[in-house]
Coordinates of C-alpha atoms in Angstrom, one line a residue:
X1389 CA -15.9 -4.6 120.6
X1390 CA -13.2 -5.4 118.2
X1391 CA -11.9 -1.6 117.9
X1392 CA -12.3 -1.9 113.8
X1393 CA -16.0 -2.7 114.6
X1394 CA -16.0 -0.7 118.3
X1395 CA -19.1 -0.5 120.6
X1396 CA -20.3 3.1 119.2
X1397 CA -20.7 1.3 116.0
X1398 CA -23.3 -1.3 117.7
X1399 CA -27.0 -1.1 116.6
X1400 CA -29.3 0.8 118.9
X1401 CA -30.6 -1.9 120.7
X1402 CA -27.3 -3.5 122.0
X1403 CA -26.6 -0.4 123.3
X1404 CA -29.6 -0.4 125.6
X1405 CA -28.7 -3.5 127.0
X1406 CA -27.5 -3.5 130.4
X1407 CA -23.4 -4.5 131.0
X1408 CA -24.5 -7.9 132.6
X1409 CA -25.9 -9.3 129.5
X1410 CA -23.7 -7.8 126.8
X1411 CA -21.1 -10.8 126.0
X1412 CA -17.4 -9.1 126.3
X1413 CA -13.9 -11.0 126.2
X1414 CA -12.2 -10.8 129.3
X1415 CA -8.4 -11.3 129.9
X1416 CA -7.0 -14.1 133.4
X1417 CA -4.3 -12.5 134.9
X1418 CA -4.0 -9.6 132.1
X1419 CA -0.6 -8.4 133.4
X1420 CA 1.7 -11.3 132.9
X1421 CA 2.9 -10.8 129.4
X1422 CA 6.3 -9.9 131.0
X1423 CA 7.2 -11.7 134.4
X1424 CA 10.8 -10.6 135.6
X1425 CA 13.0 -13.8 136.2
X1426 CA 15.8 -11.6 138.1
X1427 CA 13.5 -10.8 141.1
X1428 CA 12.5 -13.6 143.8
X1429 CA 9.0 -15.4 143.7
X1430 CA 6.0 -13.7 144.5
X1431 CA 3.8 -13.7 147.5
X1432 CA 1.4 -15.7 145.0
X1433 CA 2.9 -18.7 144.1
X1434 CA 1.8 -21.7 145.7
X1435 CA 3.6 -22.6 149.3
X1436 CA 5.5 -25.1 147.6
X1437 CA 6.8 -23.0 144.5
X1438 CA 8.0 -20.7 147.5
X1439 CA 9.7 -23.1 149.1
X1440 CA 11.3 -24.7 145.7
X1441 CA 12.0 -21.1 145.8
X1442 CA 13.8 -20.6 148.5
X1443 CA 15.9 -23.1 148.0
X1444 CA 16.8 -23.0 144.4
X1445 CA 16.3 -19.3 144.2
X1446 CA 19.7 -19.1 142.8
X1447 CA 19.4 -21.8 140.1
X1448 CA 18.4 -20.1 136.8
X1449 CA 16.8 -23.4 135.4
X1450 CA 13.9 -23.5 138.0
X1451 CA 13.1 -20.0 137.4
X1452 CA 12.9 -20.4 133.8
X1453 CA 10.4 -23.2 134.8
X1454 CA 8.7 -20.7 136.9
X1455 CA 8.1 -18.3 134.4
X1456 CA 7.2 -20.4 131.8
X1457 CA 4.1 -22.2 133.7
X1458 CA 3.1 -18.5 135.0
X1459 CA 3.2 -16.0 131.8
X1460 CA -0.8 -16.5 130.5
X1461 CA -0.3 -13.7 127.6
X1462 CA 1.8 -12.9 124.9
X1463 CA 0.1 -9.1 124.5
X1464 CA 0.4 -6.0 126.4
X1465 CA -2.7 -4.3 128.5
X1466 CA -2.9 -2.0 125.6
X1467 CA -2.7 -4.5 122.6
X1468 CA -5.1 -6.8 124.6
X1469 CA -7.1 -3.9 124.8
X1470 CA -6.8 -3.3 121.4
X1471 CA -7.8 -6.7 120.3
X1472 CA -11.3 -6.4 121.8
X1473 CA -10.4 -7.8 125.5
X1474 CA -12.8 -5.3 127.9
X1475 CA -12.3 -6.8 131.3
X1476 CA -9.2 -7.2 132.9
X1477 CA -8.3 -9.2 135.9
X1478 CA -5.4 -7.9 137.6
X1479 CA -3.6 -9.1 140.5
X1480 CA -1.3 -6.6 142.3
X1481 CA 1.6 -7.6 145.1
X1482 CA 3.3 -4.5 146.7
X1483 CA 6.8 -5.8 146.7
X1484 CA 8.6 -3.8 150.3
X1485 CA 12.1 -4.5 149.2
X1486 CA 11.7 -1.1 146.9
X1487 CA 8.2 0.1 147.7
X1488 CA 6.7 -0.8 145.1
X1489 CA 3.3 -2.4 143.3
X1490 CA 3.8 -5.0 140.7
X1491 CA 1.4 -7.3 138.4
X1492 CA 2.1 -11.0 139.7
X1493 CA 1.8 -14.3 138.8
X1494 CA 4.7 -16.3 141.2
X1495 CA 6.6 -13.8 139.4
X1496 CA 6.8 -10.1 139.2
X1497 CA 5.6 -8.5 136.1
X1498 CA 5.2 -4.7 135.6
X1499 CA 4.6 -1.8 137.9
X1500 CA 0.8 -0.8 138.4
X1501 CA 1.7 2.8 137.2
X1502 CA 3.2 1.1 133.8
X1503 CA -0.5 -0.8 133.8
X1504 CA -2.4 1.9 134.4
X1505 CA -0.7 3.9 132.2
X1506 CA -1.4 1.4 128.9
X1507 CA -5.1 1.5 130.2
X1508 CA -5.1 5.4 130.4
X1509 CA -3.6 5.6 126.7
X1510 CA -6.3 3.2 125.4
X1511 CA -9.8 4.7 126.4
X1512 CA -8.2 8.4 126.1
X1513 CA -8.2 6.9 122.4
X1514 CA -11.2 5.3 122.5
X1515 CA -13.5 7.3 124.7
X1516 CA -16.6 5.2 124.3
X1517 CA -14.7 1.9 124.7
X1518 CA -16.2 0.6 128.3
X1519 CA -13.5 -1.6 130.3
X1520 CA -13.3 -3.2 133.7
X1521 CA -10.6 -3.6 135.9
X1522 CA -10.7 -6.1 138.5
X1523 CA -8.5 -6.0 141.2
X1524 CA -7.0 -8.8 143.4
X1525 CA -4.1 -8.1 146.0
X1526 CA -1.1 -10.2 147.8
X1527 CA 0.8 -9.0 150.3
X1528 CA -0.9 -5.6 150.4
X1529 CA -1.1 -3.2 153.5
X1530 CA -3.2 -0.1 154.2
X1531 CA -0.6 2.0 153.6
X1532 CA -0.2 0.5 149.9
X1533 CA -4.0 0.1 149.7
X1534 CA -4.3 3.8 149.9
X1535 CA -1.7 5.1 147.5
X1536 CA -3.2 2.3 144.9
X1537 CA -6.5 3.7 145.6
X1538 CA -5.1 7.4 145.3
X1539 CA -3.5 6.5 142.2
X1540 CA -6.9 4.7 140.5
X1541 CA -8.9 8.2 141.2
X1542 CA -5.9 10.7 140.4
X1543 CA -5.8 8.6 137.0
X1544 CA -9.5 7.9 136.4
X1545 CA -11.6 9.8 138.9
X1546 CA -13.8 12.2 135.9
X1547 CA -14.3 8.3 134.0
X1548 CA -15.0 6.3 136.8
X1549 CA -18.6 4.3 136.9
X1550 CA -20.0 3.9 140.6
X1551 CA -22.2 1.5 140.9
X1552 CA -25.1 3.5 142.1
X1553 CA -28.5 1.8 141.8
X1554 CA -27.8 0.3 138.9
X1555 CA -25.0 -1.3 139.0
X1556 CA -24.4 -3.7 136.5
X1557 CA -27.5 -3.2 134.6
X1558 CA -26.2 -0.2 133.4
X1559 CA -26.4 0.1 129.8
X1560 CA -23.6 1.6 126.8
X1561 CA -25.7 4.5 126.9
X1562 CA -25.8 5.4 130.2
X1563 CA -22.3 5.5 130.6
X1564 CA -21.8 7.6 127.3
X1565 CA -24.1 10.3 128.6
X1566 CA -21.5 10.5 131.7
X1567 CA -18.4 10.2 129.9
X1568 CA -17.9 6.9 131.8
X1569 CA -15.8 4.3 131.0
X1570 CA -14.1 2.9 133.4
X1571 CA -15.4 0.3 135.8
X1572 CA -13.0 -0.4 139.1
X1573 CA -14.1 -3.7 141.0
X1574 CA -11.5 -3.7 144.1
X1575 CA -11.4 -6.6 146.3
X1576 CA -11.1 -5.2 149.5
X1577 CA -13.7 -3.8 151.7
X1578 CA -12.3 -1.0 153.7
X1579 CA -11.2 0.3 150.6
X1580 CA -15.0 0.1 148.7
X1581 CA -16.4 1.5 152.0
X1582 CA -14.7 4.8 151.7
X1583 CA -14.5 4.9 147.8
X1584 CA -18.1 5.1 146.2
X1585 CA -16.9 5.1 143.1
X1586 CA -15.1 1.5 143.3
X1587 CA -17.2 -1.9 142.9
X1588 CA -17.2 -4.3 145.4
X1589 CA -16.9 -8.4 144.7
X1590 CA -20.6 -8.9 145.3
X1591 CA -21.1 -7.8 141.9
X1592 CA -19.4 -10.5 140.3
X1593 CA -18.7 -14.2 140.1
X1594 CA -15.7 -15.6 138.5
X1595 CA -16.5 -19.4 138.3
X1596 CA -12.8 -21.6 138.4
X1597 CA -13.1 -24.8 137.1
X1598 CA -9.2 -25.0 138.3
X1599 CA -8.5 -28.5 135.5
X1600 CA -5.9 -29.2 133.6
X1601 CA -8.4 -31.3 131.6
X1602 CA -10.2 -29.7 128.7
X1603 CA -13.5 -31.9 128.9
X1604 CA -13.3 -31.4 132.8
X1605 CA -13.2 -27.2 131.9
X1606 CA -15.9 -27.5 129.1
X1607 CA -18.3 -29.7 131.1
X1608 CA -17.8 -26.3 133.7
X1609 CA -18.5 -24.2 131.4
X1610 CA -21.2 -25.6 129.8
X1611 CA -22.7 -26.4 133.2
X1612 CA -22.7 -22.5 134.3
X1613 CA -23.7 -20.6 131.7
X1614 CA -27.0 -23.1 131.4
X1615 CA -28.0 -22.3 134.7
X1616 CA -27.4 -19.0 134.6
X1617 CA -29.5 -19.4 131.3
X1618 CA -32.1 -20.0 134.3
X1619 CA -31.4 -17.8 136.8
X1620 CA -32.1 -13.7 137.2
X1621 CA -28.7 -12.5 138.9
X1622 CA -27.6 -8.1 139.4
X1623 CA -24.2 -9.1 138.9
X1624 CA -21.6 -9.8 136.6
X1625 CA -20.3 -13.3 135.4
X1626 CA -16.9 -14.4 134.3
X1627 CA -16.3 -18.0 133.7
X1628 CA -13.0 -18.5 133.7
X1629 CA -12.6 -20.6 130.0
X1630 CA -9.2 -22.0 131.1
X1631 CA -7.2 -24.7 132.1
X1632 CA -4.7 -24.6 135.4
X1633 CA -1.4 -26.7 135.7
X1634 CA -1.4 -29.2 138.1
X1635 CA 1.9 -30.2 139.7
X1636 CA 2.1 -33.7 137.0
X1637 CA 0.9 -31.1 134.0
X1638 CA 4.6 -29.0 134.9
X1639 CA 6.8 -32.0 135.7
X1640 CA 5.5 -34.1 132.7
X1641 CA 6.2 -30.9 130.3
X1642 CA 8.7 -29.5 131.7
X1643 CA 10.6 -28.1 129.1
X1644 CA 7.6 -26.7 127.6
X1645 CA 5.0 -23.6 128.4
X1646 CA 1.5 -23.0 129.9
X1647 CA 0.9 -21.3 126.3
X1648 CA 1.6 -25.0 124.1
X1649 CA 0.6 -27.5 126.5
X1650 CA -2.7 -26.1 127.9
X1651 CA -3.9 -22.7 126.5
X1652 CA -4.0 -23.7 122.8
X1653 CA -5.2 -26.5 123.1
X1654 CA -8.2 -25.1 125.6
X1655 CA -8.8 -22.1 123.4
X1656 CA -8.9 -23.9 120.2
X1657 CA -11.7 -26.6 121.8
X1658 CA -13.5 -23.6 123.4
X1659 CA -13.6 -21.3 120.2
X1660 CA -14.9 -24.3 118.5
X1661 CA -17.9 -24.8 121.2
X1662 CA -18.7 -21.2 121.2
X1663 CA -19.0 -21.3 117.6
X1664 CA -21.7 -24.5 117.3
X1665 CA -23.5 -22.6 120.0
X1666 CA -23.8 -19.5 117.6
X1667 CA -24.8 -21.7 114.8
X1668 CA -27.1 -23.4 116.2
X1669 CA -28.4 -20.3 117.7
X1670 CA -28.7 -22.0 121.2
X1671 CA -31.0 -20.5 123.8
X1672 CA -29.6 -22.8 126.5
X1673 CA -26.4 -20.7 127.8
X1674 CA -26.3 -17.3 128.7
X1675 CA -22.6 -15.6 128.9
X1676 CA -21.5 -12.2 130.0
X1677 CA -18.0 -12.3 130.5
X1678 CA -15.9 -15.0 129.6
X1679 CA -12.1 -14.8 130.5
X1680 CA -8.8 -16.7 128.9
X1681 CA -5.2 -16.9 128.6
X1682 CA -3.3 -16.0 125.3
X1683 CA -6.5 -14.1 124.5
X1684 CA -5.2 -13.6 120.6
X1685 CA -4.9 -17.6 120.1
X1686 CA -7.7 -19.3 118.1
X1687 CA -10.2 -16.4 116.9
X1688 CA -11.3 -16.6 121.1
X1689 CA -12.1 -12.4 121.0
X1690 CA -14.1 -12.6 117.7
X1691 CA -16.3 -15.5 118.6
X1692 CA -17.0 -14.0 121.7
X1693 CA -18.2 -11.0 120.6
X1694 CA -20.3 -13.2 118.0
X1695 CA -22.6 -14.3 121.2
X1696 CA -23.9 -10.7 121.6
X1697 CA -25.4 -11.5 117.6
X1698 CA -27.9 -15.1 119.0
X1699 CA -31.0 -13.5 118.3
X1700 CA -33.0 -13.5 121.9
X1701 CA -35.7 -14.7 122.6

């Protein structure tokens, strides 16, 4: 997983196991390392953020604010990529005011072509590297449904998984015999009906525990990946191992960032229950994919990928 180790590298046997139980790191709204302060805020900031907007659009203090509670990455799609991160979650806005798709997060960040293009560069690299891209949308129309869709196939039609029969039981090895290793998961329907190579939602869950309060977001965690410990499920799963702002988290801090006030913090305490899981070999969870901001804080990629090593049962 982590490219110096890489998934070819993986003993036989974790290679035969489907993509649903394989442990991967997984990236929460991958393309915010750059969020662009100069244009206005995004279709998916909350109504009030776009009405604070609105009227203080002009004031370069509140966007600063903006920006600092929304970027959840220091690292690029490649160098997240790079690091070991295999599943991306991606929201996309088209933006009419110059025709265009961006990554947001309140604010704009970078084009989908610039994305795509970081993504294209990585597994042309690393051919048997196997990442998922999972797309959410704001503000999009059919029109800019299609040329996202066109672009997705133009970029990775010979590479893209369908889901098929298997779906996510698919296994390493599987995919390698195809040259597959892309896995698109697009959240809209017409879009999956007339694209049988793209994933709909149904196969996966992204638990929120939507806290600003660490126990409140480990108490989540540790509650969903017990019972799906105990539960048979044909779908991916990925808890989202983070903690969300709440209006009194930004005013209380706010001179500070969502990276020092709530991802270190979370990362740190999460890395550290990961790890007494793995040494204590615990039977009791099951993960698959478990997603985070500031994915290169607090050995979170490395101890993730640890999981894959609990000896099962």
């Amino acid at each position: 997983m982590i490219i110096r180790d890489g998934w070819k590298s993986w003993p036989n046997e974790k290679q035969l196991i489907p993509l649903k139980d394989l442990v991967m790191p997984g990236s929460h709204n991958a393309g915010t390392s750059f969020l662009d302060k100069n244009m206005e805020i995004g279709p998916s900031a909350s109504s009030t953020i776009q009405n604070l907007g609105r009227c203080c659009g002009c004031c370069g203090c509140f966007k600063s604010v903006v920006h600092n509670w929304s970027v959840t990455h220091s690292l690029t799609i490649y160098d997240q990529l790079l690091s070991g991160i295999r599943y991306l979650d991606l929201r996309v806005a088209y933006r009419a005011e110059d025709n265009e798709m961006y990554m947001i997060h309140a604010l704009y960040g970078r084009t989908i072509q610039q994305v795509l293009e970081e993504v294209n560069r990585f597994v042309a690299e690393y051919p048997k590297e196997i990442v998922i891209l999972d797309f959410k949308f704001y503000n999009m129309d059919t029109a800019s449904h299609k040329t996202l869709a066109d672009m997705l196939i133009a970029k990775f039609g010979k590479i893209l998984r369908a889901p098929g029969e298997d779906g996510p039981k698919v296994t390493l090895q599987e995919m390698w015999g195809k040259a597959e290793t892309i896995i698109v998961i697009y959240n809209n329907t017409d879009v999956v009906n007339t694209h049988p190579s793209f994933w709909s939602t149904q196969f996966i869950s992204a638990p929120w525990p939507n806290t600003a309060d660490v126990n409140v977001m480990l108490d989540f965690l540790n509650r969903h990946s017990a019972e799906r410990a105990s539960a048979s499920d044909d779908a991916f799963h990925a808890p989202q191992a983070l903690l969300t702002p709440q209006p009194t988290t930004v005013i209380c801090n706010i001179c500070s960032t969502l990276k020092d006030v709530l991802a270190r913090p979370c990362n740190r305490r999460v890395t550290a229950w990961l790890k007494t899981l793995i040494e204590t070999k615990s039977h009791k969870h099951k993960f698959n994919i478990i997603m985070a901001d500031f994915v290169e804080i607090e050995e979170f990629i490395p101890t993730v990928v640890s999981l894959n090593y609990i000896s099962r049962k």
